[in-house]
Short mmCIF file of C-alpha atoms and ligand atoms in Angstrom, two decimals:
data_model
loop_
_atom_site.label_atom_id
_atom_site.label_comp_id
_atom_site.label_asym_id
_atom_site.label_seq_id
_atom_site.Cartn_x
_atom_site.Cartn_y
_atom_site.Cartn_z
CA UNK A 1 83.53 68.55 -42.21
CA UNK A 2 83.33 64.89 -43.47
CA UNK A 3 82.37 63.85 -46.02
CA UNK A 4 79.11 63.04 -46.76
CA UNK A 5 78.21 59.48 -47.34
CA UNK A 6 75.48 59.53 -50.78
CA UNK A 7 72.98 57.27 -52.10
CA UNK A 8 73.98 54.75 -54.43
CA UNK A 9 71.62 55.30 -57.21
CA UNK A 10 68.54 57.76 -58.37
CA UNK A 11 66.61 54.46 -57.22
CA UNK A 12 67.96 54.82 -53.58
CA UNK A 13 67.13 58.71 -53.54
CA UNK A 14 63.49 57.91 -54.94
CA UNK A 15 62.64 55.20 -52.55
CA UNK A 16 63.95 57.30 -49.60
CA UNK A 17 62.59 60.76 -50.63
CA UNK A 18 59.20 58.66 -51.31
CA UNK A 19 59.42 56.71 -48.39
CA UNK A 20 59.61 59.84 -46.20
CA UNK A 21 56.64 61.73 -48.13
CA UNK A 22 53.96 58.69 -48.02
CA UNK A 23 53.31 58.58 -44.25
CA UNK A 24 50.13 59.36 -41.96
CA UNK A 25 49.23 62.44 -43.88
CA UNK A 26 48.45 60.57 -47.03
CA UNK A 27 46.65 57.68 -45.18
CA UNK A 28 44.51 59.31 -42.43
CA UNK A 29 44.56 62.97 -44.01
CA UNK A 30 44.25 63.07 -47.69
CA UNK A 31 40.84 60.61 -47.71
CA UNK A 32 38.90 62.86 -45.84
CA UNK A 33 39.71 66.36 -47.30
CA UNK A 34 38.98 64.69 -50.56
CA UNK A 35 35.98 63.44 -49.22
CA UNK A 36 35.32 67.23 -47.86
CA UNK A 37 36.59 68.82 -50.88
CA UNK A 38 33.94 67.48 -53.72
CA UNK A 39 36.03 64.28 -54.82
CA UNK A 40 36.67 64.64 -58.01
CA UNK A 41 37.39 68.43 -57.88
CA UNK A 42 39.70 67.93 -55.01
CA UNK A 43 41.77 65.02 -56.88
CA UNK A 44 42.08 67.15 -59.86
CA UNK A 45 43.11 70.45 -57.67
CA UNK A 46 45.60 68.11 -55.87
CA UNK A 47 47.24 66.90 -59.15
CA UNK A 48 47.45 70.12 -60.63
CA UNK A 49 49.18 71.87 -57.52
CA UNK A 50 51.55 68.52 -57.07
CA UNK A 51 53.51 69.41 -60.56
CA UNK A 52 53.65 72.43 -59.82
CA UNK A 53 53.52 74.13 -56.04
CA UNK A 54 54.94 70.83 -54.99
CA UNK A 55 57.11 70.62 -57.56
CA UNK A 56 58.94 73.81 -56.78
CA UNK A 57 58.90 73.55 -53.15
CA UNK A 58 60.90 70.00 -53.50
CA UNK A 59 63.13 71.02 -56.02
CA UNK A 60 64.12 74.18 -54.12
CA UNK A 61 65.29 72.00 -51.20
CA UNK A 62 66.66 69.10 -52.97
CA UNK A 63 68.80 71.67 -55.04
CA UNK A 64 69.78 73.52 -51.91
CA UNK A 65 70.82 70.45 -50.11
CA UNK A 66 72.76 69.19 -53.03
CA UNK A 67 74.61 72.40 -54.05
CA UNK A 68 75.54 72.86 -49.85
CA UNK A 69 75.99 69.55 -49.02
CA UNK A 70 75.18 70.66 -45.35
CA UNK A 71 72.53 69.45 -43.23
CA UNK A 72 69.70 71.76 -42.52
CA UNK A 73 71.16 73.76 -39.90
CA UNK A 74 74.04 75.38 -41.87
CA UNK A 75 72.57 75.41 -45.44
CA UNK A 76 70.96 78.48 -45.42
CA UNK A 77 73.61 80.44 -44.00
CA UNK A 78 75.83 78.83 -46.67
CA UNK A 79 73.97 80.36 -49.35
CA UNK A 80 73.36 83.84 -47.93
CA UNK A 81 74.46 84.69 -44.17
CA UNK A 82 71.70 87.11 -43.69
CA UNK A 83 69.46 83.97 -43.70
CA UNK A 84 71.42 81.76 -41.05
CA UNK A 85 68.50 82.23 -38.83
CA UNK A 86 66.46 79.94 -41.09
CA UNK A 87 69.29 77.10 -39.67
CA UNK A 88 67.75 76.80 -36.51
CA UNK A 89 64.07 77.20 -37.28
CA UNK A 90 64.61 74.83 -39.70
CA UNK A 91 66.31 72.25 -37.39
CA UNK A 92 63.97 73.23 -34.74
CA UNK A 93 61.27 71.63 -36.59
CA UNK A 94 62.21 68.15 -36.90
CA UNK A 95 63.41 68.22 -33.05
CA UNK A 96 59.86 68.95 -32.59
CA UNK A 97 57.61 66.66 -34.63
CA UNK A 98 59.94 63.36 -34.49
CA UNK A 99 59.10 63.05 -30.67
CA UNK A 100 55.32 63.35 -31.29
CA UNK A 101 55.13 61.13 -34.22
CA UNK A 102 57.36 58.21 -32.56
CA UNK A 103 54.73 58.64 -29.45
CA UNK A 104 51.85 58.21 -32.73
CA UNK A 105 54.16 55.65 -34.46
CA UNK A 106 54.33 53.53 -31.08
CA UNK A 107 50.48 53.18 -31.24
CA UNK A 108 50.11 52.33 -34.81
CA UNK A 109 52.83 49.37 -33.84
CA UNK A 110 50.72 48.11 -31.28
CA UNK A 111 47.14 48.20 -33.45
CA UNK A 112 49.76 46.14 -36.31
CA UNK A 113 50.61 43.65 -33.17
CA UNK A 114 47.08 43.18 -31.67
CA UNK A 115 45.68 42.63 -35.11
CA UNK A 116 48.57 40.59 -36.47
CA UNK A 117 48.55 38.35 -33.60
CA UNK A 118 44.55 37.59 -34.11
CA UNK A 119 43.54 39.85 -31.59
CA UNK A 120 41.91 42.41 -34.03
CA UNK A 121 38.59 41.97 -32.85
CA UNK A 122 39.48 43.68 -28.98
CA UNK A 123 40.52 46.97 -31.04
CA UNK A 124 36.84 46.99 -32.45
CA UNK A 125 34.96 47.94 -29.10
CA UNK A 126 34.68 51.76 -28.26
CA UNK A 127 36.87 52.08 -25.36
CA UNK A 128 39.98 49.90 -26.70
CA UNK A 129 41.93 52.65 -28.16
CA UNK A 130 40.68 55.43 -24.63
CA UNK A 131 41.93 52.93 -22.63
CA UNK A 132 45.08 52.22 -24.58
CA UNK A 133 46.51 55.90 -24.83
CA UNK A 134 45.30 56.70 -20.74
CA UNK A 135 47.53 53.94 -20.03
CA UNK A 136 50.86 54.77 -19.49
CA UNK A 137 52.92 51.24 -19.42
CA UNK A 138 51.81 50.13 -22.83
CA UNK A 139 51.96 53.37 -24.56
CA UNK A 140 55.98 53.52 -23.18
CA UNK A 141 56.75 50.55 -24.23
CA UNK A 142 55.25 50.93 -27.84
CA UNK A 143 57.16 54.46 -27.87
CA UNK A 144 60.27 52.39 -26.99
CA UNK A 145 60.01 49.66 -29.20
CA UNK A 146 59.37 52.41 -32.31
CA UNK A 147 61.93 54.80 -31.76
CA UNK A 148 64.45 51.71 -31.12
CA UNK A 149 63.24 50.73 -34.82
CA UNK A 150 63.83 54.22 -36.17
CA UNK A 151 67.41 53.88 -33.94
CA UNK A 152 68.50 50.67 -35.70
CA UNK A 153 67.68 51.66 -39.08
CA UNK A 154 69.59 55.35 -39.08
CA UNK A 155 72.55 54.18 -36.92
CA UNK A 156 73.32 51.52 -40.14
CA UNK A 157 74.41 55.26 -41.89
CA UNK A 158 72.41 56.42 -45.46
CA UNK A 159 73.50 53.26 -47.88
CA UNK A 160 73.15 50.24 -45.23
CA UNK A 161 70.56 51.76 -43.20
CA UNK A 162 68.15 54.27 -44.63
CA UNK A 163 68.57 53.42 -48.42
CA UNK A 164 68.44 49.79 -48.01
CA UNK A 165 65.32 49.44 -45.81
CA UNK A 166 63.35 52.16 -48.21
CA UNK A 167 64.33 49.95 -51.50
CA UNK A 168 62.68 46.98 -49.32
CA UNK A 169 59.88 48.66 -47.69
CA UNK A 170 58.15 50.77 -50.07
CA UNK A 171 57.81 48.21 -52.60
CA UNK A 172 56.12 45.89 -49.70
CA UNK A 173 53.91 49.68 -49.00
CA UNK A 174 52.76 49.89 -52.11
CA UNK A 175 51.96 46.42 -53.40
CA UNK A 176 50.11 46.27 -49.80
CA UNK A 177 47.88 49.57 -50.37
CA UNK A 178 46.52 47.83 -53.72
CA UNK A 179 45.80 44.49 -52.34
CA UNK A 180 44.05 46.28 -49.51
CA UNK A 181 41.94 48.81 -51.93
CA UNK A 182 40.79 45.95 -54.04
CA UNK A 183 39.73 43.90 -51.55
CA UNK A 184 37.92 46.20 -49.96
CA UNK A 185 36.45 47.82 -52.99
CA UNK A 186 35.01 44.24 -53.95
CA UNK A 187 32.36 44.62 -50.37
CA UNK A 188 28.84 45.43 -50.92
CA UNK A 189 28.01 48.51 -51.25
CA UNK A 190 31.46 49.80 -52.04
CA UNK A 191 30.33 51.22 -55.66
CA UNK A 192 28.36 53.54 -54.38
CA UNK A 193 31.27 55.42 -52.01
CA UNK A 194 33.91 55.00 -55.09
CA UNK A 195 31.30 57.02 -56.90
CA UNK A 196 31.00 59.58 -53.60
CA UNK A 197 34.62 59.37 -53.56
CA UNK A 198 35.32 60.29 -57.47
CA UNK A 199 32.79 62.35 -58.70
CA UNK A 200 33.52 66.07 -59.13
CA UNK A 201 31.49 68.06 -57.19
CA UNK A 202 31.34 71.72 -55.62
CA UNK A 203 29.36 72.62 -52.58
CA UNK A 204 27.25 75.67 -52.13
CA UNK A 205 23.98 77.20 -53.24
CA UNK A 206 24.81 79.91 -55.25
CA UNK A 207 27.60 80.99 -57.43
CA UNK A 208 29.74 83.00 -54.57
CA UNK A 209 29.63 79.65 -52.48
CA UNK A 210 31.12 77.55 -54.82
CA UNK A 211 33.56 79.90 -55.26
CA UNK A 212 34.40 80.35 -51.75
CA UNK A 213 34.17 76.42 -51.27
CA UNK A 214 36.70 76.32 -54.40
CA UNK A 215 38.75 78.93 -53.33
CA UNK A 216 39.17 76.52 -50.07
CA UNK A 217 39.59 73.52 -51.60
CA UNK A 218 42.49 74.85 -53.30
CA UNK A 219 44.17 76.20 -50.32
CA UNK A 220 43.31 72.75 -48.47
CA UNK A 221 44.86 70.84 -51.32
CA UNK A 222 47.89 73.14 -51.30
CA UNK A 223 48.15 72.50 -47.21
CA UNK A 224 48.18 68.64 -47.66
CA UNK A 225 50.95 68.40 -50.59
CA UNK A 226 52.84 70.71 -48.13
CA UNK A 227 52.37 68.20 -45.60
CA UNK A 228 52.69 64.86 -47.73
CA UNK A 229 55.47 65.95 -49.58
CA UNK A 230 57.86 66.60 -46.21
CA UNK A 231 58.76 69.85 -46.96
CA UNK A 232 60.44 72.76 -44.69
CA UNK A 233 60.90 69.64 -41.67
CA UNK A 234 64.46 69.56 -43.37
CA UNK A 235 64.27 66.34 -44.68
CA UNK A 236 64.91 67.50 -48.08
CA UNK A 237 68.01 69.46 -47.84
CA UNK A 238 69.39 66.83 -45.60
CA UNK A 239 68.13 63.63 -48.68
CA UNK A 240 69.35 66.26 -51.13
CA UNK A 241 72.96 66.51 -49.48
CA UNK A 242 73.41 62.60 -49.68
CA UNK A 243 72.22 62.74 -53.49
CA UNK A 244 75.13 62.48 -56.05
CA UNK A 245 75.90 65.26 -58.25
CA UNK A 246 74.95 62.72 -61.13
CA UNK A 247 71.67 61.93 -60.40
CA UNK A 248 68.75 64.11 -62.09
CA UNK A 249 67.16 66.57 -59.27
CA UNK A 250 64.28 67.24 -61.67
CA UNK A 251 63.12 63.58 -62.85
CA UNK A 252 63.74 62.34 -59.36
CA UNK A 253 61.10 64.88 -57.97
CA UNK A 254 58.83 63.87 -60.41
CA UNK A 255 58.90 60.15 -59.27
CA UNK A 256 58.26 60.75 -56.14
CA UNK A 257 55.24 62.89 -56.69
CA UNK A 258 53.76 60.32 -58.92
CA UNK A 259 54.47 58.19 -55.53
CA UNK A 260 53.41 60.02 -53.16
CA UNK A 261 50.26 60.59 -55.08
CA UNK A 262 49.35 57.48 -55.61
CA UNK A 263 49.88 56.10 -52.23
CA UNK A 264 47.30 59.29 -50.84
CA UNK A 265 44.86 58.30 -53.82
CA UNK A 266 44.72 54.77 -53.13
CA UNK A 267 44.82 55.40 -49.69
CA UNK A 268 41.40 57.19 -50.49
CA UNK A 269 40.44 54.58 -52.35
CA UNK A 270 40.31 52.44 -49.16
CA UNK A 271 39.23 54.56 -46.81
CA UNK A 272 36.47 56.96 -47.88
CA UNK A 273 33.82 54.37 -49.74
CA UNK A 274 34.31 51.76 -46.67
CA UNK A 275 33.37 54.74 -44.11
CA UNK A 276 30.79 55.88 -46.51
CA UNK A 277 29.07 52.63 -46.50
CA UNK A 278 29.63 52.16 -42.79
CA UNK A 279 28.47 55.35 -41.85
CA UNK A 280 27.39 57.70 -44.62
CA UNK A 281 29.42 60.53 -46.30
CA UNK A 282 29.23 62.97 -43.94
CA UNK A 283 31.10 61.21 -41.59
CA UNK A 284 33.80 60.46 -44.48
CA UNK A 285 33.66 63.75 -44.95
CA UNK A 286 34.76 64.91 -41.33
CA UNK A 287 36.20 61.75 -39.39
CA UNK A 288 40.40 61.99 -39.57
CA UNK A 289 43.45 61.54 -37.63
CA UNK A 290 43.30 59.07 -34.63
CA UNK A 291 39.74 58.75 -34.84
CA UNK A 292 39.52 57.46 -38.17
CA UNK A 293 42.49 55.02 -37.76
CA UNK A 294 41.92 53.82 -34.35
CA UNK A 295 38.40 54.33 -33.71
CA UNK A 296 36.35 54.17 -36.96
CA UNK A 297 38.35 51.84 -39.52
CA UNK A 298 38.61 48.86 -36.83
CA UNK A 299 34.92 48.82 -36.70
CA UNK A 300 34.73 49.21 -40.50
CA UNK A 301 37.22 46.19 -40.89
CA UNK A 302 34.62 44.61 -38.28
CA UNK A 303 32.08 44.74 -41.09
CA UNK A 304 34.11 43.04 -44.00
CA UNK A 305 34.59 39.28 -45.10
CA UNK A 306 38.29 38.86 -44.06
CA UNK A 307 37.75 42.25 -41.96
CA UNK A 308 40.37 40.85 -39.45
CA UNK A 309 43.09 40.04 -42.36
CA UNK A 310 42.46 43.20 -43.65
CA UNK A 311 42.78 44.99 -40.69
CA UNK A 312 46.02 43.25 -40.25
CA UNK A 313 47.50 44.35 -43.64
CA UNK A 314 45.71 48.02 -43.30
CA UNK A 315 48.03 48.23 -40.09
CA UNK A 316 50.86 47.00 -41.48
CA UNK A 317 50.81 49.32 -44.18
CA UNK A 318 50.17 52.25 -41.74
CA UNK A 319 53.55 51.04 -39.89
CA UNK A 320 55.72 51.18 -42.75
CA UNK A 321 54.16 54.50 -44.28
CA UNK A 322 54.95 55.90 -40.83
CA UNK A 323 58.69 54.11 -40.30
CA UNK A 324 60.04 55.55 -43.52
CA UNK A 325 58.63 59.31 -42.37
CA UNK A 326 59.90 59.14 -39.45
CA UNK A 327 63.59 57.70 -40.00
CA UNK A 328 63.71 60.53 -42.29
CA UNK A 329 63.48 63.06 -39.68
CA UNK A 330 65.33 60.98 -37.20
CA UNK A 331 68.36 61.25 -40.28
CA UNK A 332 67.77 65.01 -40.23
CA UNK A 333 68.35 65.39 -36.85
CA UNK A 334 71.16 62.90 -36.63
CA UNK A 335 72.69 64.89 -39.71
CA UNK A 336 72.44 67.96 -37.37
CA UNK A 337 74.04 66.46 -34.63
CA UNK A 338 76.91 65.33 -36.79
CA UNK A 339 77.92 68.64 -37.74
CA UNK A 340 77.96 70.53 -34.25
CA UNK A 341 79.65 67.42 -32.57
CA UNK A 342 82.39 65.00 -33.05
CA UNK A 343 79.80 62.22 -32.39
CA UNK A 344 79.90 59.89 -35.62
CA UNK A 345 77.23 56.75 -35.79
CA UNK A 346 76.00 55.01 -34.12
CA UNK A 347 76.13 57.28 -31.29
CA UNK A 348 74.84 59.92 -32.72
CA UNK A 349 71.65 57.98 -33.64
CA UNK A 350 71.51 56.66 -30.05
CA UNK A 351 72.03 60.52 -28.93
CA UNK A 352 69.32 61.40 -31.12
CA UNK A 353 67.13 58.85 -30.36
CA UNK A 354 67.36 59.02 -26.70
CA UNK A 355 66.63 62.74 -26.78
CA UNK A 356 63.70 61.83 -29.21
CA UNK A 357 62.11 59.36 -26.98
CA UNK A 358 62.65 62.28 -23.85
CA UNK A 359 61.20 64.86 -25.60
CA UNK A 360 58.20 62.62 -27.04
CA UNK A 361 56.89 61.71 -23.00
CA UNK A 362 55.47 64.96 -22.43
CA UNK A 363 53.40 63.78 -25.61
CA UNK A 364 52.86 60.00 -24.47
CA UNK A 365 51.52 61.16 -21.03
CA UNK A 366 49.15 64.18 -22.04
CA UNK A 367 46.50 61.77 -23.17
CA UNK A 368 46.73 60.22 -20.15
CA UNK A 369 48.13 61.09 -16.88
CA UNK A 370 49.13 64.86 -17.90
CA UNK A 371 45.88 65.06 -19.39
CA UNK A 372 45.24 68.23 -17.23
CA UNK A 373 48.07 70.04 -18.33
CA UNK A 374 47.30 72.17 -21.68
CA UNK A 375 49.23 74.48 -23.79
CA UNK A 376 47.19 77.21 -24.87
CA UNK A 377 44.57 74.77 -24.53
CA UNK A 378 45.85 72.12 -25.97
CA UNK A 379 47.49 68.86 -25.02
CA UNK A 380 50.84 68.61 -25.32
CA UNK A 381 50.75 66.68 -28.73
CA UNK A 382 48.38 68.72 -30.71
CA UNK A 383 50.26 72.18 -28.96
CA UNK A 384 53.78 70.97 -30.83
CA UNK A 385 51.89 69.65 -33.88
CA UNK A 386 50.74 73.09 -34.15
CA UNK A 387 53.70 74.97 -33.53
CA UNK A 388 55.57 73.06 -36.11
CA UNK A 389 52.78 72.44 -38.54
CA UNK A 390 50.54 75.48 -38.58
CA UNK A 391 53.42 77.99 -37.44
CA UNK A 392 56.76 77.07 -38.37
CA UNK A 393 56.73 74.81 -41.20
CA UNK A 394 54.94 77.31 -43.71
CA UNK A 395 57.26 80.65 -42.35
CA UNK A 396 60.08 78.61 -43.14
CA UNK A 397 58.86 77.59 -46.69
CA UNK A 398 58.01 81.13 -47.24
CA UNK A 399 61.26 82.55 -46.22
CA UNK A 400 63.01 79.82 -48.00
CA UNK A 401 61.18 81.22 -51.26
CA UNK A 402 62.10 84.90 -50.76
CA UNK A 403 65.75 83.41 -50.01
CA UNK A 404 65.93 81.77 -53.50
CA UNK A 405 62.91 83.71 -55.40
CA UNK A 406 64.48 87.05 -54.89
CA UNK A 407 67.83 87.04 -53.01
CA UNK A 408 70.11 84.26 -54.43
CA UNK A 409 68.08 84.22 -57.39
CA UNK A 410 66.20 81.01 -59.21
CA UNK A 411 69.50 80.73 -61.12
CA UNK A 412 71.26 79.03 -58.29
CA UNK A 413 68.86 76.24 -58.72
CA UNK A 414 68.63 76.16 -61.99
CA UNK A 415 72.53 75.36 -62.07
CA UNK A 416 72.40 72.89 -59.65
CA UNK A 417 69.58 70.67 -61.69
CA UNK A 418 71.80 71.50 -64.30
CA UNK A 419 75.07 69.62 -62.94
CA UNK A 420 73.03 66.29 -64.21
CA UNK A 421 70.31 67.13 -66.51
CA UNK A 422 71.09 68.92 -69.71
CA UNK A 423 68.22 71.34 -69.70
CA UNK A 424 66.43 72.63 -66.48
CA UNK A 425 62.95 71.90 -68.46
CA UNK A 426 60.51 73.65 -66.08
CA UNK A 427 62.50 75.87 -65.12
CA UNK A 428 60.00 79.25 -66.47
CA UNK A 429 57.30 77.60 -64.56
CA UNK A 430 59.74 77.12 -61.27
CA UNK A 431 61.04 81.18 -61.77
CA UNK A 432 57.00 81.82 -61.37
CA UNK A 433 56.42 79.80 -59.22
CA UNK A 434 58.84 80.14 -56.56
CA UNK A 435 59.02 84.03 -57.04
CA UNK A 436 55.43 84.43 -56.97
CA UNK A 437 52.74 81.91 -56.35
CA UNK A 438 53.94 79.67 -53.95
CA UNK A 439 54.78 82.49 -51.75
CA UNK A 440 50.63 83.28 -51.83
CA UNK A 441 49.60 80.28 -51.37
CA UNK A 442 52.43 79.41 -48.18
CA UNK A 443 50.65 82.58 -46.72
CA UNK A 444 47.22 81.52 -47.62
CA UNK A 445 48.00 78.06 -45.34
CA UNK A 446 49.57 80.22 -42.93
CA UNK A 447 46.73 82.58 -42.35
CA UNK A 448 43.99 79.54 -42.86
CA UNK A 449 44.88 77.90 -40.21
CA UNK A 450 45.54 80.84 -37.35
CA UNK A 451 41.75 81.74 -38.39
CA UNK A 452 41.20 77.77 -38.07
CA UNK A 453 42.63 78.03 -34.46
CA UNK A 454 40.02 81.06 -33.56
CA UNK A 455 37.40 79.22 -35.05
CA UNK A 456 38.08 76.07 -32.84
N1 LIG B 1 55.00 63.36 -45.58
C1 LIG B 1 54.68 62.87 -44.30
C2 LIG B 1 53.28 62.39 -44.20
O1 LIG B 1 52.52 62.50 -45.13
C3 LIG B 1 54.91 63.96 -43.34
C4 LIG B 1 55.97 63.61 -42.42
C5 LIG B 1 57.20 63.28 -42.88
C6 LIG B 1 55.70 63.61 -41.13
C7 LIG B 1 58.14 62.90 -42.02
C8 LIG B 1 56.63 63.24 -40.26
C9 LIG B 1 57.83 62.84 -40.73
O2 LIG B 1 52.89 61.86 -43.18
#
C-alpha cells in the first residue's frame, strides 16, 4: 500500500473532521428535536452526552483509523480478523448515503442560486419546491453540478483539496450562522421563541410521563450526536488515517464537538423562534427535513426586513454545511477505492463520483417520475436513508464497541492517544463508556427507531 498522504496540522484535521460533522443534521434536525424535546432540557441532555457518548464514539474511530492507517474497509480486519465483516458494512454505508445526499445537496444548490440571484421570492409560493423535485431536468442538472463540486474538491488529494477548502469554508460557515441568528433574532416577536427555544421544560402530566418524555429525550439526543457527529459512515477512520501520529486524538475531538455544537445550537437559534413566531411552537416542534428548509423557512424569510438577503445567506450556509459532509464521504469512498484498485487521483474521484451520481438517480427520480415505485413503502430516498441510518449505521457502532470494549481491549486506544498526548485524560470515563453505556444507548437508537417505523 501507499502511503498515506496526512493533514498538515491539528488545524487541518479540526476543520475537516468539523466540516464533515456540521451538515444538514445540525441545521434542519437538531432545531426541531430541541424544540420537541423541552428546550432547555434537551440542550443540556445534548451537551452532556456530546463529552461523553460522542466523545467515545469519535475517539474510538479516530484512534482506529490512526493506529491502521487503512481506510474503512480493511481496518477492522486489521485489528482483529474475526471482525473483517465490519469492512464492508462499514464501506457499504457511505456507498449508500453519498448518492442520496448529493441528489439533497443538488437542491439546496439551486434554493442558494434562485435566492442569490434575486429570485428568492418564486421559492416562497407553495408549489415551488413540488414542482422543482417532480421535475426531472433541473433536479439532474443540480445533482450534476454538486457532485462535480464534491469531484473537484477530493480529486485535489487530502492537503490541496479537502484540507484546504475546510480551513476556507468553515470559517465563512460559521461567521455566516451568527450573522444570520442575530439578524433574525433582532425581528419582532423573536424574544418570545428564544424563550420557547431555551427554557427547560418536560412534557407530561404526571410524574411517569415526564419520565418517559425524559427517558426519550435522552435517547433522541443520543440519535442526533450519532448523526451530527459522522460516526460509523467511515469518515472517521478514513480522517483519522490521514492524521499525523503527532497531533493530539483527544484535544482534537474535543474541538470539534465544541464545533459541531455550536453550529446545531445556533442553527436553533435561527430556526426555531422564527417558525415559532411564524407559525406557533407546535409547528417548531414537528416541521423538519425538506419541509422546514424548502417549504417553511422561505416563507418565514418572506416575513423578515431583509427576508430575501437572509434567505440568501441562510442558503448559502446550508450549501457549505452540506459540501464539507459530503466531500467527506466522497474521500471515504475514494479512500476505498484506492486500496482495492491501482486507480490513484484523480481518477479515482471521477470513478467515485460517476458511480455516486449513478447510484443517486434512483433517488433524484423517486420524487418525481419513479414516484410509484416504493421500497417497503418508501421512496427510494427515504428506503436507503433508512437502511443506512436506522439499520446499519448504529449495528456498526455497536459492533465497533464490542470490537474495542471487549475484544481488542480499550488499551489499544488508549495507546494510540497516547503516541501524542502524554496522558490519555478521560480515559476511565472512555473504558465505561465504550464497554458499557454506549453500547445501551446504540441499541436504544436501534430499537427506537424499528418501533418508529411500525408506528409510521
Ligand atoms: N454530520 C452530518 C450532518 O449532521 C452527517 C453526515 C455527514 C451526513 C457526512 C452525510 C455526510 O449532516
Amino acid at each position: 500500500m501507499t502511503k498515506k498522504s496526512k493533514f498538515t496540522s491539528k488545524l487541518g484535521f479540526v476543520m475537516a473532521a468539523a466540516g464533515s460533522a456540521v451538515g444538514l443534521g445540525n441545521l434542519w434536525r437538531f432545531p426541531y428535536l430541541a424544540a420537541r424535546h423541552g428546550g432547555g432540557t434537551f440542550l443540556f441532555i445534548y451537551v452532556i452526552l456530546a463529552v461523553t457518548f460522542g466523545f467515545t464514539l469519535m475517539v474510538t474511530e479516530i484512534a482506529i483509523g490512526r493506529k491502521t492507517e487503512r481506510s474503512v474497509l480493511t481496518a477492522y480486519g486489521a485489528l482483529n480478523p474475526s471482525f473483517k465483516f465490519l469492512g464492508p458494512l462499514g464501506a457499504l454505508i457511505p456507498m449508500i448515503i453519498t448518492p442520496y445526499y448529493c441528489v439533497i445537496g443538488g437542491w439546496i444548490t439551486k434554493y442558494m442560486c434562485t435566492y442569490v440571484s434575486g429570485h428568492g421570492l418564486e421559492a416562497v409560493s407553495d408549489d415551488y419546491f413540488t414542482q422543482f423535485i417532480t421535475g426531472w431536468k433541473e433536479p439532474l442538472i443540480f445533482l450534476i453540478i454538486y457532485v462535480g463540486v464534491n469531484a473537484v474538491i477530493v480529486s485535489a488529494g487530502v492537503q490541496k483539496g479537502i484540507e484546504k477548502f475546510s480551513k476556507i469554508l468553515m470559517p465563512i460557515l460559521i461567521v455566516l450562522s451568527v450573522i444570520i441568528a442575530v439578524v433574525g433574532l433582532t425581528s419582532k416577536g423573536s424574544m418570545s421563541g428564544l424563550i420557547y427555544y431555551l427554557k427547560p421544560a418536560l412534557h407530561g402530566d404526571t410524574a411517569a410521563m415526564k419520565a418517559t418524555n425524559l427517558v426519550q429525550a435522552i435517547i433522541a439526543a443520543a440519535g442526533q450526536l450519532f448523526y451530527s457527529l459522522s460516526i460509523a459512515m467511515g469518515i472517521l477512520i478514513t480522517y483519522g488515517a490521514y492524521m499525523d501520529h503527532k497531533e493530539p486524538i483527544e484535544k482534537s475531538v474535543r474541538n470539534i464537538e465544541v464545533i459541531d455544537t455550536l453550529i446545531a445550537f445556533i442553527a436553533g437559534l435561527i430556526v426555531v423562534p422564527s417558525v415559532f413566531v411564524f407559525a406557533g411552537g407546535a409547528k417548531a416542534a414537528s416541521t423538519s427535513g425538506p419541509s422546514l428548509m424548502f417549504v417553511m423557512l422561505p416563507k418565514v424569510f418572506n416575513t423578515m426586513h431583509f427576508g430575501s438577503l437572509i434567505g440568501a445567506a441562510f442558503f448559502a450556509l446550508v450549501f457549505l454545511a452540506a459540501l464539507t459532509s459530503s466531500m467527506s464521504l466522497m474521500e471515504t469512498i475514494v479512500a476505498v477505492v484506492e486500496e482495492v484498485t491501482p486507480l490513484r487521483r484523480p481518477v479515482s474521484s471521477l470513478v467515485s463520483a460517476a458511480g455516486i451520481f449513478l447510484v443517486g438517480i434512483p433517488s433524484m427520480l423517486g420524487y418525481g417520475v419513479w414516484g410509484d415505485v416504493k421500497i417497503f413503502g418508501m421512496q427510494f430516498l427515504d428506503f436507503f436513508d433508512f437502511i443506512s441510518n436506522t439499520i446499519m449505521m448504529p449495528i456498526l457502532a455497536f459492533l465497533t464497541c464490542v470490537l474495542i470494549g471487549y475484544v481488542t481491549g480499550p488499551k489499544i486506544i488508549k495507546e494510540e492517544i497516547e503516541r501524542s498526548e502524554t496522558t490519555f485524560k478521560s480515559e476511565k470515563m472512555y473504558n465505561v463508556m465504550v464497554r458499557f453505556v454506549a453500547p445501551v444507548f446504540l441499541l436504544a437508537i436501534l430499537g427506537t427507531s424499528i418501533i418508529g417505523l411500525f408506528q409510521g
